[in-house]
PDB file of C-alpha atoms in Angstrom:
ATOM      1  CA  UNK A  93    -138.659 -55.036 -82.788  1.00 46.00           C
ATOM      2  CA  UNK A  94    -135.285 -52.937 -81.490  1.00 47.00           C
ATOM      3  CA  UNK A  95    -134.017 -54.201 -85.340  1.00 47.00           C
ATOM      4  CA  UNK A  96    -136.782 -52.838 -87.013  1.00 46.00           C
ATOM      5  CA  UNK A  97    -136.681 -49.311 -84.989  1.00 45.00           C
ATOM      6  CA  UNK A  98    -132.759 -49.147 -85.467  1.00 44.00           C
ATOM      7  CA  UNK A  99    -132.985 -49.763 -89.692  1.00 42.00           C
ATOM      8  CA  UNK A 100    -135.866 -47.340 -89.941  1.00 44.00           C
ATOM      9  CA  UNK A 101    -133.661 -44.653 -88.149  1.00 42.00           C
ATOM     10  CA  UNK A 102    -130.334 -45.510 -90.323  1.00 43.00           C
ATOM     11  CA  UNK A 103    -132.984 -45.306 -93.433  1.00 41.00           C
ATOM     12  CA  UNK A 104    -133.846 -42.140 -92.145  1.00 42.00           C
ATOM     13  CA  UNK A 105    -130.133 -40.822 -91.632  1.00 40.00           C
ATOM     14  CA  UNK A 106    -129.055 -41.774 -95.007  1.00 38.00           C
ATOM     15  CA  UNK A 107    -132.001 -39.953 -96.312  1.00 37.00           C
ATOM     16  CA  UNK A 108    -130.796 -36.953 -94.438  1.00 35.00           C
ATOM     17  CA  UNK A 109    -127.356 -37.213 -95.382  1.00 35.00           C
ATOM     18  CA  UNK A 110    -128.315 -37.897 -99.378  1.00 34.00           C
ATOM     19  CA  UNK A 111    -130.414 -34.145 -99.046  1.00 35.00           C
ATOM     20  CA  UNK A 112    -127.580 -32.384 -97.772  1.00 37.00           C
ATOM     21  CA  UNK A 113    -125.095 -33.557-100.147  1.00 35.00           C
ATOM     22  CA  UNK A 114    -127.389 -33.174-103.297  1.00 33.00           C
ATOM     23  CA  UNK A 115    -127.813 -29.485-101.554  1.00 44.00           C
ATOM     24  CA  UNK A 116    -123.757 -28.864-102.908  1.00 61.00           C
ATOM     25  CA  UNK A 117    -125.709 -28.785-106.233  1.00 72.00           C
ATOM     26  CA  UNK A 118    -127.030 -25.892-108.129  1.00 72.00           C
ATOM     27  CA  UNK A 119    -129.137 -24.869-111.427  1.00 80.00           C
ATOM     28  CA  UNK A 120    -128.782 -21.272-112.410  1.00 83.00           C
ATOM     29  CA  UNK A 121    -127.571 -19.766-108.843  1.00 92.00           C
ATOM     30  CA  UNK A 122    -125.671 -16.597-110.158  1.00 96.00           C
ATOM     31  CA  UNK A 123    -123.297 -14.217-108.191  1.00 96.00           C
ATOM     32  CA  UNK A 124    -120.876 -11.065-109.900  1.00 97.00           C
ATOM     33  CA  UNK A 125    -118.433  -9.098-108.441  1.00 98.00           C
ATOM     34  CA  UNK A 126    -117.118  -5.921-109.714  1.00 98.00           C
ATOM     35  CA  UNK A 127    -112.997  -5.458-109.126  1.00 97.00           C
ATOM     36  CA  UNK A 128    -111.475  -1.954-108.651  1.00 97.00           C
ATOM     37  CA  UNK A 129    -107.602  -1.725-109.182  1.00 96.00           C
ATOM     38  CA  UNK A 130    -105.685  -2.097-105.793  1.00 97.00           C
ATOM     39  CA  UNK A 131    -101.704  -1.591-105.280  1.00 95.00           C
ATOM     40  CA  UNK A 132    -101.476   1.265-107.480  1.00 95.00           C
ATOM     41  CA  UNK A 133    -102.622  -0.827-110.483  1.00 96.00           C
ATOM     42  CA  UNK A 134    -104.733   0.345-113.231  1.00 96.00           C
ATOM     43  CA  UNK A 135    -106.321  -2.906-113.499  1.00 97.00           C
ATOM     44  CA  UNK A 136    -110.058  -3.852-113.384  1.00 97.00           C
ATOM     45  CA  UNK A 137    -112.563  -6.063-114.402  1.00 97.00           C
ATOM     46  CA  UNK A 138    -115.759  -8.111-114.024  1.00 98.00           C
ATOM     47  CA  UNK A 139    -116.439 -11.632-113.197  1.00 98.00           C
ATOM     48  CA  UNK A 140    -120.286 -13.818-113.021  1.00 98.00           C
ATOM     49  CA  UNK A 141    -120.448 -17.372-111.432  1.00 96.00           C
ATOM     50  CA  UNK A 142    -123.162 -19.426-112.694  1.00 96.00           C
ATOM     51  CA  UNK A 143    -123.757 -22.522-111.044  1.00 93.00           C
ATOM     52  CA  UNK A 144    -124.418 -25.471-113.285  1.00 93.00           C
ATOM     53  CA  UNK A 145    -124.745 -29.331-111.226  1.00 88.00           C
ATOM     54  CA  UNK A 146    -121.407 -29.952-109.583  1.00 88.00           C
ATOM     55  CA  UNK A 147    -119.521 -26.946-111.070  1.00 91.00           C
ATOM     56  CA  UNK A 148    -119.437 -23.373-111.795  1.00 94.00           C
ATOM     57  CA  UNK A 149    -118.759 -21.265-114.712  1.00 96.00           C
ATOM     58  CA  UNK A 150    -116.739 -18.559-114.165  1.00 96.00           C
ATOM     59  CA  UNK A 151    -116.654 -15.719-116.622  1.00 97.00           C
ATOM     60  CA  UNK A 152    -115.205 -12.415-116.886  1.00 97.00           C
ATOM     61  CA  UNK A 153    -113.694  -9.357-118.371  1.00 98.00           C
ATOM     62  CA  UNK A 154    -110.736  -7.720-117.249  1.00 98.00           C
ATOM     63  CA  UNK A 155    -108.792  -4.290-118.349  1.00 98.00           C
ATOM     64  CA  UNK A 156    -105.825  -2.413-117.635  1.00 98.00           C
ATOM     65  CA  UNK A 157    -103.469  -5.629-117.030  1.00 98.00           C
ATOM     66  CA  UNK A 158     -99.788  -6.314-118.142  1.00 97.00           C
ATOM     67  CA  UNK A 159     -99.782  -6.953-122.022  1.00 97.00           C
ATOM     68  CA  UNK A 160     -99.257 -10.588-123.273  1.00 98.00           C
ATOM     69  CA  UNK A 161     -99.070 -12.080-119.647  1.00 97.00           C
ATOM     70  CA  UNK A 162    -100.610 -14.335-117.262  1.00 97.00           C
ATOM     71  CA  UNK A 163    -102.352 -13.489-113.907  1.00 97.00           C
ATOM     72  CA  UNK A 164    -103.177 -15.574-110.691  1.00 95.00           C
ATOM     73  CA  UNK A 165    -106.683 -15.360-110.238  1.00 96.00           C
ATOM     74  CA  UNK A 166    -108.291 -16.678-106.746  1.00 94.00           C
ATOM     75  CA  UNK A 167    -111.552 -16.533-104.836  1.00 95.00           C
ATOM     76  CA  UNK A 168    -110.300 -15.084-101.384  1.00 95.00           C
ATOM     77  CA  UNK A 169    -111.428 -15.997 -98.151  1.00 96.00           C
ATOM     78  CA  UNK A 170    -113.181 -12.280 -96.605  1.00 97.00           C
ATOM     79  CA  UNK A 171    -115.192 -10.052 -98.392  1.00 96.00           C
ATOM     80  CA  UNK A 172    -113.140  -7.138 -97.729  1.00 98.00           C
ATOM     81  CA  UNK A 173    -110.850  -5.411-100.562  1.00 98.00           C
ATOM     82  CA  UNK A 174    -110.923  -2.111 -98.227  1.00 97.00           C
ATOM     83  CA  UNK A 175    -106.801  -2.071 -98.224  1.00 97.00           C
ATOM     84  CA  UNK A 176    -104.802  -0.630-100.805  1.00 97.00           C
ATOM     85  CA  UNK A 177    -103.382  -3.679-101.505  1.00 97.00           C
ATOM     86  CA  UNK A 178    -106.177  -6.119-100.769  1.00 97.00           C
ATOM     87  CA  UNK A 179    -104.737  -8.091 -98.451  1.00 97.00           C
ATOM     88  CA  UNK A 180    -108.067  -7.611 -96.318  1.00 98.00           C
ATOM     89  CA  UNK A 181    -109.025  -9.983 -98.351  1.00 97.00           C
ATOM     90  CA  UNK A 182    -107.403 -12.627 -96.336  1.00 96.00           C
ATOM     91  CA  UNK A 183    -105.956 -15.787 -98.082  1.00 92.00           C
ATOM     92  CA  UNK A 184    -107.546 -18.206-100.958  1.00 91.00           C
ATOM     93  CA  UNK A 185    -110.513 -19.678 -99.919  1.00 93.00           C
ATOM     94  CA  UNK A 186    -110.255 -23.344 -98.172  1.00 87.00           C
ATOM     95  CA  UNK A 187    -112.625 -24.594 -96.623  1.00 90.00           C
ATOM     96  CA  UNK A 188    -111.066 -28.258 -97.090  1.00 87.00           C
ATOM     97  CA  UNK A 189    -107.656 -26.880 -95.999  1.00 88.00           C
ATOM     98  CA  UNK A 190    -105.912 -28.186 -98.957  1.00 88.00           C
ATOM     99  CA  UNK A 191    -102.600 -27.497-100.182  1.00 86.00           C
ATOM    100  CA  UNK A 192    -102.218 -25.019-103.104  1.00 87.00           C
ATOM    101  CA  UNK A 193    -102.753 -26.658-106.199  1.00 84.00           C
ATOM    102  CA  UNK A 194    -103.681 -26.818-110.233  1.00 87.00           C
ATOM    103  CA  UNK A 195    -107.611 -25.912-109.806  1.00 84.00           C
ATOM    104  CA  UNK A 196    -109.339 -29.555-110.934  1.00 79.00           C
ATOM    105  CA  UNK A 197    -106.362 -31.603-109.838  1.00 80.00           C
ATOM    106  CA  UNK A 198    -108.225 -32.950-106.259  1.00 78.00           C
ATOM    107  CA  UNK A 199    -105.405 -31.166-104.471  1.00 82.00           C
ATOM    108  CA  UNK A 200    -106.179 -27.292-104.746  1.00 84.00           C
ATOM    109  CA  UNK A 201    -107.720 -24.794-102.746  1.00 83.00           C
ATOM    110  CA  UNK A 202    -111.581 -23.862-103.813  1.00 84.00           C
ATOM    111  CA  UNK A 203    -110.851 -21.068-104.914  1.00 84.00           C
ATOM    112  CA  UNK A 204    -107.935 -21.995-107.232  1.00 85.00           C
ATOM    113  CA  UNK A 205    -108.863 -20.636-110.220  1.00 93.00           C
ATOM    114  CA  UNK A 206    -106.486 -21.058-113.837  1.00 95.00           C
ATOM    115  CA  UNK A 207    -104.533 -17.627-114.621  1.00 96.00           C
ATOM    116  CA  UNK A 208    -106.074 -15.131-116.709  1.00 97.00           C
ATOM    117  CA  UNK A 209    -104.118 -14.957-120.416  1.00 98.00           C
ATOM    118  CA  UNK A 210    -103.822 -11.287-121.647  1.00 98.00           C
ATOM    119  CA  UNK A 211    -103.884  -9.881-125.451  1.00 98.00           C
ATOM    120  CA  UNK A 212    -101.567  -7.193-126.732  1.00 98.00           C
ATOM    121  CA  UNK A 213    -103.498  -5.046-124.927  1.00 98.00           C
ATOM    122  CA  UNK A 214    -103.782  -5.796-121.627  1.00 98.00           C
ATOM    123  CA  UNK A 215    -107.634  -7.080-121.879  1.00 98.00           C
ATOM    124  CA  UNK A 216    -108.534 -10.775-121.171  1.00 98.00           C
ATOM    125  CA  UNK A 217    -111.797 -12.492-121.342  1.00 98.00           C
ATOM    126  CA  UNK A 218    -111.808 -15.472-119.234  1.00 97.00           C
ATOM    127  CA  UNK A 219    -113.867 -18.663-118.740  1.00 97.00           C
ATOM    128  CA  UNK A 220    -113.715 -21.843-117.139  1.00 95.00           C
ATOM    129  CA  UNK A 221    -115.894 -24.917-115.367  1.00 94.00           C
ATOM    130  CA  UNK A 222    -114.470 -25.263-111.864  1.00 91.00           C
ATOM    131  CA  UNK A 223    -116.246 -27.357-108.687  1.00 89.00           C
ATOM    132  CA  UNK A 224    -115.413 -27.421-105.130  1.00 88.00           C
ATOM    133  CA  UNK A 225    -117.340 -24.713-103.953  1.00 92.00           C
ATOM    134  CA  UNK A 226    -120.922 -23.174-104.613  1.00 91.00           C
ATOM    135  CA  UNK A 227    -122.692 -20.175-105.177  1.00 94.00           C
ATOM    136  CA  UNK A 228    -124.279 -19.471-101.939  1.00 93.00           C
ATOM    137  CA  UNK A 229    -123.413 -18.446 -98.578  1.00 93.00           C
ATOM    138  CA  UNK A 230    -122.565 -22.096 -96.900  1.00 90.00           C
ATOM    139  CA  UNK A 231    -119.147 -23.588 -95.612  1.00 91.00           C
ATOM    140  CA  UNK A 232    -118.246 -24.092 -99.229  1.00 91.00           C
ATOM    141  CA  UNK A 233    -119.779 -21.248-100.596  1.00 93.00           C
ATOM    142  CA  UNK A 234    -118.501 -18.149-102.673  1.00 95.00           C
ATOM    143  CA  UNK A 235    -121.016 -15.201-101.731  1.00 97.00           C
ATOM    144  CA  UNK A 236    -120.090 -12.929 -98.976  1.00 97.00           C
ATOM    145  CA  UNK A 237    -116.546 -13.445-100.183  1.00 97.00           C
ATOM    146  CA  UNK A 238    -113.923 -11.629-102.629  1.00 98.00           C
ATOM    147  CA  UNK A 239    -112.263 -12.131-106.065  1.00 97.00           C
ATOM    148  CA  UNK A 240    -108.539 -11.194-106.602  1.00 97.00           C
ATOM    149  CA  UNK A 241    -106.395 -10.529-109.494  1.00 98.00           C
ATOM    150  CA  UNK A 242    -102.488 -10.952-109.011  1.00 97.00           C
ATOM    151  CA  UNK A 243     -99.745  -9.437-110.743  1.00 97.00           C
ATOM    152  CA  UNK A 244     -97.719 -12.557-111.964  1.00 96.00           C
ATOM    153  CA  UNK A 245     -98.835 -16.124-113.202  1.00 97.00           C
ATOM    154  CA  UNK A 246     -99.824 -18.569-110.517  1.00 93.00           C
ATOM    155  CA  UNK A 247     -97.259 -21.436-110.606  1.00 91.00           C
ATOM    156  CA  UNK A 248     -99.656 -23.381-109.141  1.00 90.00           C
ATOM    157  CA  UNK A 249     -97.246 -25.680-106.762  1.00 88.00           C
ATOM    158  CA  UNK A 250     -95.450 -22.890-104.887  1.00 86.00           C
ATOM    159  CA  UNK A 251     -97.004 -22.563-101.211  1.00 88.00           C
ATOM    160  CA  UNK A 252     -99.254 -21.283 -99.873  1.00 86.00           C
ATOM    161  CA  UNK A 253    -100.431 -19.051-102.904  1.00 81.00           C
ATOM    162  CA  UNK A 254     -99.049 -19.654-105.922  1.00 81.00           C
ATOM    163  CA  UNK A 255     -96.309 -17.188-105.969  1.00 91.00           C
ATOM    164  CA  UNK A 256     -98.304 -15.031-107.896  1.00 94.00           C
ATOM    165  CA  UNK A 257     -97.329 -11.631-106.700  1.00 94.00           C
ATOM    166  CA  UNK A 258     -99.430  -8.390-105.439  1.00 96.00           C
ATOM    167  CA  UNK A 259    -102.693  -8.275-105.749  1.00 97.00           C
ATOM    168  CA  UNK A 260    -103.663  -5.984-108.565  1.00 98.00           C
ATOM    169  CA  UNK A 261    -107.537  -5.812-108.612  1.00 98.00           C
ATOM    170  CA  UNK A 262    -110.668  -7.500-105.634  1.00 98.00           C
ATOM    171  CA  UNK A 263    -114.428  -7.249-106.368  1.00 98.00           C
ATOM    172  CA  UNK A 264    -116.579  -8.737-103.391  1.00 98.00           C
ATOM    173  CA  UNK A 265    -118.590 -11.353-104.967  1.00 98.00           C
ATOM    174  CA  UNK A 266    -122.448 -10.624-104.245  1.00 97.00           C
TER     175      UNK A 266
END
């Protein structure tokens, strides 16, 4: 009888356990965040999330960036772009306190995200399918939190950021 009692409550626990990892999913979940120019920068842009399954589409728009160039381009850890420089925004989000990495290689940050490329111009449109994190407010979520724009490319191995310079442009993502 103890046997029966004990499987029905492991049943139950990997039940449990299934629902909150098929909660990590998402169908249509949107967030945005608008990004002013920070560090004396004209730069600006706009970015939606659009949760789809296991990852996210990010897309955006951006202006007033360096010409034929690359940018780092992160999800940040506070929602706070209040100083000039937006380092309020504290450092790239990890919640799995993972090394600094190519976003998609298993060993990034969540909110690694791959450089934005610039035209003669300095516009960029920008889109990619990245997972480890979700568009809500939970451990690994994005709301609540901010998107940065960095001077310089992201070298992606260089830690703990990239090496990707000032940050340029933050949007809280709502």
């Amino acid at each position: 009888m103890k046997k029966s009692i004990y499987l029905a409550s492991g049943v139950v626990a990997v039940v449990s356990l299934a629902a909150c990892q098929s909660m990590e999913q998402g169908t249509g979940q949107k967030a945005s965040s608008n990004l002013e120019s920070r560090s004396s920068s004209s730069a600006k842009g706009s970015v939606n999330f659009v949760w789809q399954g296991n990852e996210v589409l990010v897309t955006g728009s951006f202006s007033g960036l360096k010409p034929n160039s690359e940018h780092g381009f992160h999800v940040h850890e506070k929602g706070d772009c209040s100083a000039p420089d937006a380092t309020s925004a504290g450092g790239h989000f990890n919640p799995d306190t993972k090394a600094h990495g190519m976003p998609g290689s298993g060993s990034n940050h969540a909110g690694d995200m791959p450089n934005i490329k610039t035209d003669a111009g300095g516009n960029a449109t920008y889109s990619a399918k990245l997972s480890g994190f979700a568009v809500n407010t939970g451990a690994s979520g994005i709301v609540g939190r901010s998107v940065v724009v960095h001077r310089d490319p992201d070298d992606y191995k260089s830690q703990p950021a990239g090496n990707s310079g000032p940050r340029i442009a933050c949007g809280l993502i709502k």
